[in-house]
PDB file of C-alpha atoms in Angstrom:
ATOM      1  CA  MET A   1     -27.655  -2.345 -36.599  1.00 36.00           C
ATOM      2  CA  ASP A   2     -26.846  -3.299 -32.879  1.00 41.00           C
ATOM      3  CA  GLY A   3     -26.954  -6.831 -33.973  1.00 40.00           C
ATOM      4  CA  VAL A   4     -23.767  -6.514 -35.911  1.00 42.00           C
ATOM      5  CA  ARG A   5     -21.171  -4.910 -33.749  1.00 47.00           C
ATOM      6  CA  VAL A   6     -18.986  -7.695 -34.775  1.00 52.00           C
ATOM      7  CA  ASN A   7     -15.711  -5.680 -34.767  1.00 71.00           C
ATOM      8  CA  GLY A   8     -17.225  -2.800 -32.518  1.00 82.00           C
ATOM      9  CA  VAL A   9     -18.481   0.832 -33.229  1.00 90.00           C
ATOM     10  CA  SER A  10     -16.315   3.663 -33.235  1.00 93.00           C
ATOM     11  CA  ALA A  11     -17.570   7.129 -33.225  1.00 94.00           C
ATOM     12  CA  THR A  12     -16.484  10.595 -31.948  1.00 96.00           C
ATOM     13  CA  ALA A  13     -18.821  13.605 -31.145  1.00 97.00           C
ATOM     14  CA  GLY A  14     -17.682  17.150 -30.760  1.00 98.00           C
ATOM     15  CA  ILE A  15     -19.003  20.387 -29.465  1.00 98.00           C
ATOM     16  CA  VAL A  16     -17.578  24.181 -29.388  1.00 98.00           C
ATOM     17  CA  ALA A  17     -19.103  26.916 -27.677  1.00 98.00           C
ATOM     18  CA  CYS A  18     -18.181  30.499 -28.146  1.00 98.00           C
ATOM     19  CA  ASP A  19     -19.271  34.070 -26.628  1.00 97.00           C
ATOM     20  CA  ASP A  20     -21.786  35.094 -29.830  1.00 95.00           C
ATOM     21  CA  GLY A  21     -20.929  38.684 -28.949  1.00 94.00           C
ATOM     22  CA  ARG A  22     -24.534  39.447 -27.921  1.00 94.00           C
ATOM     23  CA  GLY A  23     -24.532  38.356 -24.695  1.00 93.00           C
ATOM     24  CA  GLY A  24     -25.005  34.398 -25.086  1.00 95.00           C
ATOM     25  CA  THR A  25     -23.268  31.435 -26.101  1.00 98.00           C
ATOM     26  CA  ALA A  26     -22.999  30.109 -29.684  1.00 97.00           C
ATOM     27  CA  LEU A  27     -22.651  26.275 -31.151  1.00 98.00           C
ATOM     28  CA  PRO A  28     -20.661  26.754 -34.109  1.00 98.00           C
ATOM     29  CA  VAL A  29     -19.587  23.077 -33.937  1.00 98.00           C
ATOM     30  CA  LEU A  30     -22.333  20.371 -32.853  1.00 97.00           C
ATOM     31  CA  GLU A  31     -21.253  17.191 -34.329  1.00 97.00           C
ATOM     32  CA  SER A  32     -22.911  13.552 -33.819  1.00 96.00           C
ATOM     33  CA  ASP A  33     -21.308  10.848 -35.039  1.00 94.00           C
ATOM     34  CA  GLY A  34     -22.743   7.034 -34.734  1.00 90.00           C
ATOM     35  CA  PRO A  35     -24.570   6.409 -31.458  1.00 91.00           C
ATOM     36  CA  LEU A  36     -23.633   9.645 -30.119  1.00 94.00           C
ATOM     37  CA  ALA A  37     -26.291  12.143 -31.030  1.00 94.00           C
ATOM     38  CA  LEU A  38     -26.219  15.650 -29.735  1.00 96.00           C
ATOM     39  CA  ARG A  39     -29.076  18.106 -29.603  1.00 96.00           C
ATOM     40  CA  ARG A  40     -29.373  21.802 -28.680  1.00 96.00           C
ATOM     41  CA  THR A  41     -32.264  22.728 -26.704  1.00 95.00           C
ATOM     42  CA  ARG A  42     -33.770  25.932 -24.696  1.00 93.00           C
ATOM     43  CA  ALA A  43     -30.677  28.210 -23.690  1.00 92.00           C
ATOM     44  CA  SER A  44     -31.008  29.625 -20.314  1.00 90.00           C
ATOM     45  CA  GLY A  45     -29.382  33.311 -20.020  1.00 91.00           C
ATOM     46  CA  ARG A  46     -25.855  33.218 -21.340  1.00 95.00           C
ATOM     47  CA  GLU A  47     -25.745  29.463 -20.979  1.00 97.00           C
ATOM     48  CA  ALA A  48     -26.011  27.084 -23.962  1.00 98.00           C
ATOM     49  CA  HIS A  49     -27.592  23.593 -23.358  1.00 98.00           C
ATOM     50  CA  VAL A  50     -27.006  20.531 -25.078  1.00 98.00           C
ATOM     51  CA  MET A  51     -28.208  17.126 -24.523  1.00 97.00           C
ATOM     52  CA  LEU A  52     -26.558  13.855 -25.160  1.00 95.00           C
ATOM     53  CA  VAL A  53     -28.779  11.280 -26.755  1.00 92.00           C
ATOM     54  CA  GLY A  54     -27.767   7.534 -27.254  1.00 79.00           C
ATOM     55  CA  ALA A  55     -29.019   6.496 -30.972  1.00 61.00           C
ATOM     56  CA  MET A  56     -28.309   3.045 -30.190  1.00 66.00           C
ATOM     57  CA  SER A  57     -28.010   0.998 -26.969  1.00 71.00           C
ATOM     58  CA  GLY A  58     -24.446   0.569 -25.545  1.00 75.00           C
ATOM     59  CA  PRO A  59     -21.551   0.809 -25.540  1.00 90.00           C
ATOM     60  CA  HIS A  60     -20.912  -2.863 -26.162  1.00 90.00           C
ATOM     61  CA  GLY A  61     -17.698  -5.013 -26.032  1.00 89.00           C
ATOM     62  CA  GLY A  62     -15.433  -3.700 -28.554  1.00 90.00           C
ATOM     63  CA  ASP A  63     -16.920  -0.386 -28.909  1.00 93.00           C
ATOM     64  CA  ARG A  64     -14.554   2.995 -28.949  1.00 94.00           C
ATOM     65  CA  LEU A  65     -16.763   6.155 -28.465  1.00 95.00           C
ATOM     66  CA  ALA A  66     -15.681   9.516 -27.509  1.00 96.00           C
ATOM     67  CA  VAL A  67     -17.001  13.159 -26.644  1.00 97.00           C
ATOM     68  CA  ARG A  68     -14.932  16.447 -27.013  1.00 98.00           C
ATOM     69  CA  ALA A  69     -16.500  19.792 -25.758  1.00 98.00           C
ATOM     70  CA  GLU A  70     -14.321  23.069 -25.951  1.00 98.00           C
ATOM     71  CA  VAL A  71     -15.714  25.767 -24.278  1.00 98.00           C
ATOM     72  CA  ARG A  72     -14.045  29.000 -25.692  1.00 98.00           C
ATOM     73  CA  ARG A  73     -13.271  32.480 -23.514  1.00 98.00           C
ATOM     74  CA  GLY A  74     -16.624  33.963 -22.301  1.00 96.00           C
ATOM     75  CA  ALA A  75     -18.909  31.096 -23.538  1.00 98.00           C
ATOM     76  CA  ARG A  76     -20.823  29.002 -20.886  1.00 98.00           C
ATOM     77  CA  LEU A  77     -22.463  25.509 -21.777  1.00 98.00           C
ATOM     78  CA  ARG A  78     -24.275  22.793 -20.022  1.00 98.00           C
ATOM     79  CA  VAL A  79     -24.241  19.525 -21.190  1.00 98.00           C
ATOM     80  CA  GLY A  80     -26.484  16.441 -20.027  1.00 96.00           C
ATOM     81  CA  SER A  81     -27.866  13.111 -21.299  1.00 95.00           C
ATOM     82  CA  ALA A  82     -31.427  12.108 -22.283  1.00 92.00           C
ATOM     83  CA  ALA A  83     -31.057   8.864 -20.201  1.00 91.00           C
ATOM     84  CA  ALA A  84     -28.677   6.634 -18.379  1.00 92.00           C
ATOM     85  CA  THR A  85     -25.525   4.973 -20.577  1.00 92.00           C
ATOM     86  CA  ILE A  86     -25.852   1.092 -20.001  1.00 92.00           C
ATOM     87  CA  ALA A  87     -22.427  -0.774 -20.760  1.00 92.00           C
ATOM     88  CA  LEU A  88     -23.540  -4.203 -22.228  1.00 91.00           C
ATOM     89  CA  PRO A  89     -21.654  -7.392 -23.289  1.00 88.00           C
ATOM     90  CA  GLY A  90     -21.304  -7.540 -27.263  1.00 77.00           C
ATOM     91  CA  GLN A  91     -20.524  -9.883 -29.967  1.00 74.00           C
ATOM     92  CA  ALA A  92     -16.824  -8.313 -30.169  1.00 68.00           C
ATOM     93  CA  LYS A  93     -14.202  -9.221 -28.070  1.00 71.00           C
ATOM     94  CA  GLY A  94     -12.517  -6.912 -25.588  1.00 81.00           C
ATOM     95  CA  GLU A  95     -13.574  -3.907 -23.501  1.00 89.00           C
ATOM     96  CA  ALA A  96     -15.372  -1.357 -24.813  1.00 94.00           C
ATOM     97  CA  ARG A  97     -13.909   2.584 -24.128  1.00 95.00           C
ATOM     98  CA  TYR A  98     -15.545   5.812 -23.382  1.00 96.00           C
ATOM     99  CA  ASP A  99     -13.085   8.795 -23.590  1.00 97.00           C
ATOM    100  CA  VAL A 100     -14.171  12.256 -22.687  1.00 98.00           C
ATOM    101  CA  ARG A 101     -12.182  15.321 -23.240  1.00 98.00           C
ATOM    102  CA  LEU A 102     -13.255  18.747 -22.044  1.00 98.00           C
ATOM    103  CA  ASP A 103     -11.228  21.989 -22.429  1.00 98.00           C
ATOM    104  CA  VAL A 104     -12.357  25.344 -21.095  1.00 98.00           C
ATOM    105  CA  ALA A 105     -11.050  28.651 -21.793  1.00 98.00           C
ATOM    106  CA  ASP A 106     -10.074  31.641 -19.586  1.00 98.00           C
ATOM    107  CA  GLY A 107     -13.565  32.840 -18.373  1.00 97.00           C
ATOM    108  CA  GLY A 108     -15.310  29.974 -19.992  1.00 98.00           C
ATOM    109  CA  GLU A 109     -17.873  27.953 -17.638  1.00 98.00           C
ATOM    110  CA  LEU A 110     -19.039  24.062 -18.347  1.00 98.00           C
ATOM    111  CA  HIS A 111     -21.388  22.147 -16.540  1.00 98.00           C
ATOM    112  CA  TRP A 112     -20.932  18.498 -17.727  1.00 98.00           C
ATOM    113  CA  LEU A 113     -23.965  16.590 -16.113  1.00 97.00           C
ATOM    114  CA  PRO A 114     -24.602  13.292 -17.641  1.00 95.00           C
ATOM    115  CA  GLU A 115     -27.081  10.900 -16.283  1.00 95.00           C
ATOM    116  CA  GLN A 116     -25.572   7.560 -14.646  1.00 94.00           C
ATOM    117  CA  LEU A 117     -23.553   4.926 -16.248  1.00 94.00           C
ATOM    118  CA  ILE A 118     -24.917   1.492 -15.355  1.00 94.00           C
ATOM    119  CA  SER A 119     -22.423  -1.515 -15.658  1.00 93.00           C
ATOM    120  CA  ALA A 120     -24.287  -4.465 -17.007  1.00 92.00           C
ATOM    121  CA  GLY A 121     -23.563  -8.064 -15.917  1.00 90.00           C
ATOM    122  CA  GLY A 122     -20.687  -9.460 -18.417  1.00 90.00           C
ATOM    123  CA  SER A 123     -19.743  -6.177 -19.523  1.00 92.00           C
ATOM    124  CA  GLU A 124     -16.291  -4.519 -19.823  1.00 93.00           C
ATOM    125  CA  LEU A 125     -15.784  -0.905 -20.183  1.00 94.00           C
ATOM    126  CA  SER A 126     -13.294   1.513 -19.425  1.00 95.00           C
ATOM    127  CA  VAL A 127     -14.090   5.014 -19.042  1.00 96.00           C
ATOM    128  CA  THR A 128     -11.557   8.026 -19.007  1.00 97.00           C
ATOM    129  CA  THR A 129     -12.373  11.564 -18.440  1.00 98.00           C
ATOM    130  CA  ARG A 130      -9.720  14.367 -19.093  1.00 98.00           C
ATOM    131  CA  VAL A 131     -10.326  17.950 -18.296  1.00 98.00           C
ATOM    132  CA  ASP A 132      -8.209  20.958 -19.179  1.00 98.00           C
ATOM    133  CA  LEU A 133      -9.181  24.273 -17.463  1.00 98.00           C
ATOM    134  CA  ALA A 134      -7.558  27.704 -18.026  1.00 98.00           C
ATOM    135  CA  GLY A 135      -6.695  29.751 -14.805  1.00 96.00           C
ATOM    136  CA  THR A 136     -10.013  31.472 -14.662  1.00 97.00           C
ATOM    137  CA  ALA A 137     -12.187  28.670 -15.828  1.00 98.00           C
ATOM    138  CA  ARG A 138     -15.261  27.254 -14.001  1.00 98.00           C
ATOM    139  CA  LEU A 139     -16.390  23.836 -13.930  1.00 98.00           C
ATOM    140  CA  VAL A 140     -19.002  21.414 -12.437  1.00 98.00           C
ATOM    141  CA  LEU A 141     -18.654  18.029 -13.268  1.00 98.00           C
ATOM    142  CA  ARG A 142     -20.855  14.943 -11.940  1.00 97.00           C
ATOM    143  CA  GLU A 143     -19.960  11.263 -12.148  1.00 96.00           C
ATOM    144  CA  GLU A 144     -22.247   8.719 -11.204  1.00 96.00           C
ATOM    145  CA  GLN A 145     -21.970   5.150 -11.870  1.00 94.00           C
ATOM    146  CA  VAL A 146     -24.163   2.092 -10.657  1.00 93.00           C
ATOM    147  CA  LEU A 147     -23.019  -1.729 -10.605  1.00 91.00           C
ATOM    148  CA  GLY A 148     -25.412  -3.900 -12.172  1.00 86.00           C
ATOM    149  CA  ARG A 149     -29.082  -3.658 -12.882  1.00 85.00           C
ATOM    150  CA  VAL A 150     -31.467  -4.635 -10.423  1.00 80.00           C
ATOM    151  CA  GLY A 151     -30.542  -8.089  -9.217  1.00 77.00           C
ATOM    152  CA  GLU A 152     -27.778  -8.362 -11.339  1.00 82.00           C
ATOM    153  CA  GLN A 153     -23.883  -8.552 -10.575  1.00 85.00           C
ATOM    154  CA  PRO A 154     -21.967  -5.723 -12.504  1.00 87.00           C
ATOM    155  CA  GLY A 155     -19.502  -6.014 -15.279  1.00 90.00           C
ATOM    156  CA  ARG A 156     -16.072  -4.973 -15.024  1.00 92.00           C
ATOM    157  CA  LEU A 157     -15.938  -0.996 -14.925  1.00 93.00           C
ATOM    158  CA  THR A 158     -12.718   0.858 -14.620  1.00 94.00           C
ATOM    159  CA  SER A 159     -13.183   4.854 -14.433  1.00 94.00           C
ATOM    160  CA  ARG A 160     -10.241   7.427 -14.564  1.00 96.00           C
ATOM    161  CA  LEU A 161     -10.875  11.143 -13.886  1.00 97.00           C
ATOM    162  CA  THR A 162      -8.009  13.598 -14.380  1.00 98.00           C
ATOM    163  CA  VAL A 163      -8.689  17.541 -14.015  1.00 98.00           C
ATOM    164  CA  ARG A 164      -6.091  19.930 -14.931  1.00 98.00           C
ATOM    165  CA  ILE A 165      -5.495  23.898 -14.394  1.00 98.00           C
ATOM    166  CA  ASP A 166      -3.115  25.517 -17.096  1.00 97.00           C
ATOM    167  CA  GLY A 167      -1.507  22.180 -16.735  1.00 96.00           C
ATOM    168  CA  ARG A 168      -1.019  21.571 -13.302  1.00 97.00           C
ATOM    169  CA  VAL A 169      -2.747  18.585 -11.826  1.00 97.00           C
ATOM    170  CA  LEU A 170      -5.797  19.172  -9.519  1.00 97.00           C
ATOM    171  CA  LEU A 171      -7.039  15.822  -9.402  1.00 97.00           C
ATOM    172  CA  ASP A 172      -6.347  12.409 -10.769  1.00 97.00           C
ATOM    173  CA  GLN A 173      -7.890   9.006  -9.576  1.00 94.00           C
ATOM    174  CA  GLU A 174      -8.945   5.807 -10.774  1.00 93.00           C
ATOM    175  CA  LEU A 175     -11.292   3.134  -9.719  1.00 90.00           C
ATOM    176  CA  ALA A 176     -11.777  -0.324 -10.544  1.00 90.00           C
ATOM    177  CA  CYS A 177     -15.033  -2.551  -9.684  1.00 89.00           C
ATOM    178  CA  GLY A 178     -16.501  -5.858 -10.661  1.00 85.00           C
ATOM    179  CA  PRO A 179     -14.770  -9.240 -11.582  1.00 85.00           C
ATOM    180  CA  ASP A 180     -11.331  -9.198 -11.934  1.00 81.00           C
ATOM    181  CA  ALA A 181     -10.848  -5.835 -10.642  1.00 80.00           C
ATOM    182  CA  PRO A 182      -8.256  -5.228  -7.737  1.00 78.00           C
ATOM    183  CA  GLY A 183      -9.241  -6.917  -4.367  1.00 76.00           C
ATOM    184  CA  GLY A 184     -10.707  -4.833  -1.746  1.00 72.00           C
ATOM    185  CA  TRP A 185     -12.979  -2.557  -4.283  1.00 76.00           C
ATOM    186  CA  ASP A 186     -15.966  -3.879  -2.324  1.00 77.00           C
ATOM    187  CA  GLY A 187     -14.606  -3.862   1.086  1.00 74.00           C
ATOM    188  CA  PRO A 188     -15.137  -1.052   3.689  1.00 77.00           C
ATOM    189  CA  ALA A 189     -12.311   1.249   2.603  1.00 69.00           C
ATOM    190  CA  VAL A 190     -14.188   1.283  -0.849  1.00 74.00           C
ATOM    191  CA  LEU A 191     -17.554   0.779  -1.682  1.00 76.00           C
ATOM    192  CA  ALA A 192     -18.450  -0.975   1.437  1.00 74.00           C
ATOM    193  CA  GLY A 193     -21.509  -3.032  -0.326  1.00 76.00           C
ATOM    194  CA  HIS A 194     -22.760  -0.226  -1.817  1.00 83.00           C
ATOM    195  CA  ARG A 195     -23.537  -0.293  -5.411  1.00 86.00           C
ATOM    196  CA  ALA A 196     -24.062   3.402  -6.656  1.00 91.00           C
ATOM    197  CA  MET A 197     -21.067   5.656  -6.415  1.00 93.00           C
ATOM    198  CA  GLY A 198     -20.249   9.097  -7.762  1.00 93.00           C
ATOM    199  CA  GLN A 199     -18.533  12.360  -7.347  1.00 95.00           C
ATOM    200  CA  LEU A 200     -18.861  15.880  -8.045  1.00 97.00           C
ATOM    201  CA  VAL A 201     -16.243  18.449  -8.819  1.00 98.00           C
ATOM    202  CA  VAL A 202     -16.852  21.811  -8.713  1.00 98.00           C
ATOM    203  CA  VAL A 203     -13.764  24.135  -9.724  1.00 98.00           C
ATOM    204  CA  ARG A 204     -14.099  28.471  -9.035  1.00 97.00           C
ATOM    205  CA  PRO A 205     -11.223  30.726  -8.929  1.00 96.00           C
ATOM    206  CA  GLU A 206     -12.573  31.694  -5.462  1.00 95.00           C
ATOM    207  CA  PHE A 207     -11.783  28.673  -4.259  1.00 95.00           C
ATOM    208  CA  ALA A 208      -8.244  29.284  -4.178  1.00 93.00           C
ATOM    209  CA  VAL A 209      -8.822  32.358  -2.072  1.00 93.00           C
ATOM    210  CA  GLU A 210     -11.447  30.758   0.145  1.00 93.00           C
ATOM    211  CA  PRO A 211     -11.173  26.928   0.091  1.00 94.00           C
ATOM    212  CA  VAL A 212     -14.437  25.088   1.208  1.00 94.00           C
ATOM    213  CA  ALA A 213     -14.158  23.314   4.684  1.00 93.00           C
ATOM    214  CA  ALA A 214     -13.833  19.468   4.590  1.00 95.00           C
ATOM    215  CA  ARG A 215     -16.603  17.691   6.271  1.00 92.00           C
ATOM    216  CA  MET A 216     -18.703  14.624   6.426  1.00 92.00           C
ATOM    217  CA  LEU A 217     -22.164  14.622   4.429  1.00 88.00           C
ATOM    218  CA  GLY A 218     -23.696  12.049   6.568  1.00 81.00           C
ATOM    219  CA  GLU A 219     -22.204   8.415   6.918  1.00 81.00           C
ATOM    220  CA  GLN A 220     -21.407   7.648   3.139  1.00 86.00           C
ATOM    221  CA  ALA A 221     -20.301  11.156   1.601  1.00 91.00           C
ATOM    222  CA  VAL A 222     -17.426  13.313   1.794  1.00 93.00           C
ATOM    223  CA  LEU A 223     -16.653  16.977   0.809  1.00 95.00           C
ATOM    224  CA  VAL A 224     -12.771  17.989   0.523  1.00 96.00           C
ATOM    225  CA  PRO A 225     -10.959  21.230  -0.970  1.00 96.00           C
ATOM    226  CA  LEU A 226      -8.637  20.199  -3.576  1.00 96.00           C
ATOM    227  CA  ALA A 227      -4.768  21.884  -3.690  1.00 93.00           C
ATOM    228  CA  GLY A 228      -5.941  24.436  -5.964  1.00 93.00           C
ATOM    229  CA  PRO A 229      -9.470  26.248  -6.677  1.00 97.00           C
ATOM    230  CA  GLY A 230     -11.523  23.089  -6.326  1.00 97.00           C
ATOM    231  CA  ALA A 231     -13.565  20.986  -4.189  1.00 96.00           C
ATOM    232  CA  LEU A 232     -14.407  17.155  -4.647  1.00 97.00           C
ATOM    233  CA  VAL A 233     -17.570  15.329  -3.383  1.00 96.00           C
ATOM    234  CA  THR A 234     -17.129  11.533  -3.252  1.00 94.00           C
ATOM    235  CA  ALA A 235     -20.594   9.294  -2.101  1.00 93.00           C
ATOM    236  CA  VAL A 236     -21.861   6.114  -2.086  1.00 92.00           C
ATOM    237  CA  ALA A 237     -25.154   4.916  -1.871  1.00 91.00           C
ATOM    238  CA  ALA A 238     -27.571   1.968  -2.216  1.00 88.00           C
ATOM    239  CA  ASP A 239     -29.111   3.135  -5.461  1.00 90.00           C
ATOM    240  CA  ALA A 240     -28.875   6.119  -7.966  1.00 91.00           C
ATOM    241  CA  LEU A 241     -31.578   8.154  -6.467  1.00 92.00           C
ATOM    242  CA  ARG A 242     -30.062   8.540  -3.271  1.00 92.00           C
ATOM    243  CA  LEU A 243     -26.784   9.217  -4.766  1.00 93.00           C
ATOM    244  CA  ARG A 244     -28.410  12.057  -6.922  1.00 94.00           C
ATOM    245  CA  ARG A 245     -30.169  13.795  -3.897  1.00 93.00           C
ATOM    246  CA  VAL A 246     -26.888  13.555  -2.053  1.00 91.00           C
ATOM    247  CA  LEU A 247     -24.999  15.396  -5.175  1.00 94.00           C
ATOM    248  CA  ASP A 248     -27.742  17.767  -6.035  1.00 93.00           C
ATOM    249  CA  GLY A 249     -27.761  18.666  -2.375  1.00 92.00           C
ATOM    250  CA  VAL A 250     -24.400  19.480  -2.140  1.00 92.00           C
ATOM    251  CA  LEU A 251     -24.243  21.570  -5.366  1.00 92.00           C
ATOM    252  CA  ALA A 252     -27.119  23.414  -4.410  1.00 92.00           C
ATOM    253  CA  GLU A 253     -25.286  24.576  -1.176  1.00 89.00           C
ATOM    254  CA  LEU A 254     -22.404  25.354  -2.794  1.00 89.00           C
ATOM    255  CA  ASP A 255     -24.037  27.892  -5.119  1.00 86.00           C
ATOM    256  CA  ARG A 256     -25.527  29.497  -2.029  1.00 81.00           C
ATOM    257  CA  THR A 257     -22.123  30.511  -0.709  1.00 73.00           C
TER     258      THR A 257
END
């Protein structure tokens, strides 16, 4: 029950996707745990679809949540979530942690597209996402974070994203926002007063030969090539809806190229 999280909740959910040998993707492992419920939904062609459903509110202070996904050679997996994740204060002392570990083998493809993470007032959350890709793996990863609910000051949010290809770092960045975060996070060089921020990482082998061109996407978003077969979109917006429109628009454009 949510009301008795004195020591926090610990839970790890896991997904393994593999080529089923019949032109589709099988899910031999689909393990839910605690508040992390995984549900398989209707597949699309070769791609298996999984939805992450929050069985309880949170994460709350002191919680330790983790999701692991492995995409094996030739498999295709798309993971989304049924609703936004809301970081909340809790009875347990200390920050909550949410760790995501994604591994994609050669010839595998992963679309990691969760809904927004909302940092509610009084919460403390550290999110770590680590992605390890083989040389010919493909990835679409979207992160969206909203600082506070309507009319509310945000909690403390620290987020780190690391993407590696064959053990070589393609992207490694961290951002801390909210109370007690390093000065300047809300200044003109970072969020400039906006309360929704997001990024889109797209990794495709062909980008190593023909990198995307760096360019501004309006006044609050930018597309840049990474030092390898990847592209990064970074955006800020007044709210989650406007942020999603920017990221979805860029992804649709990249899919057409």
